[in-house]
């Protein structure tokens, strides 16, 4: 298991998280900041979170996480994190229904040159182990505190579409993908069937598993109608440098010719050629209005023979975007 940590800020304090709460190892955390006496704190194996308080809000704090055993400290370099103990707004939060490309965008944005030439920091599903139970329990203030405390500039995560009132960012990007592809990709992933935190956070809807997946796509996107400052279709971002440039401008990032990666590649296709007539009718009834808004003309293209694949979908034929 990887030794990974994440830090979020409060005014005058930092919270250090084990990225995976099931990772139980005892650690020693050294805290250093300019003009402040350094200190060492014990991060017990049974702790998932370590609070570091009484920090000056103006300082950049360095946290060095080391093995608690002296000999191991000599053999392994510490994990270092840097953070400022002050809450702030994210520059951008990118969210959507899931299976819509947030992982691809995080990989694409991370490391791009920012306006000052420094590498941009974009992350995907930061601390989801902790956030998903909060969202499922409706703990809006706690989720908002996480968002305000993130140290990177851009967060990409679909689960915020389930709690839009917790989103605070200069730019809120709704990333939408053709609902047919999302529904099939979700079914491939076991939406409303498998056990686990991702399915427990999903609202329950009436109908079959297929119909619930359709309603989930509509629900998450409608949630974002009132908070999104911009909407981008994944298909446009994958196919069009101009669309990618518009997204970067919305985030205040200089243009880049970096190609958009495709994540989560696998053998399971998100094509809908195996849907029954009843499933196609259910999709049209549940998702048709939203599809008409964002994918005008989809009904006419859907009526063409199965060999006719829309140009906007060809880019995504060989892999799934998460």
XYZ file of C-alpha atoms in Angstrom, residues 13 40 60 85 92 102 118 127-128 146 153 158 172 179 200 224 227 261 283 288 301 306 318:
23
model
C -4.171 25.117 11.530
C 7.567 16.763 16.240
C 4.427 28.130 4.390
C -2.576 27.294 7.201
C -11.657 25.722 -10.272
C -12.984 14.182 -14.572
C 4.796 27.547 -11.910
C -9.690 12.387 0.062
C -12.744 10.601 -1.317
C -12.716 20.312 2.903
C -5.705 25.011 -7.459
C -17.880 13.825 -9.763
C -17.384 25.750 -11.387
C -25.855 10.229 -21.366
C -23.976 4.063 -1.139
C -25.335 21.660 -11.465
C -24.102 26.467 -9.711
C -5.397 11.808 -22.185
C -33.578 6.361 -21.908
C -34.417 12.910 -23.572
C -28.447 10.217 -35.216
C -25.675 0.960 -36.117
C -11.591 2.641 -27.719
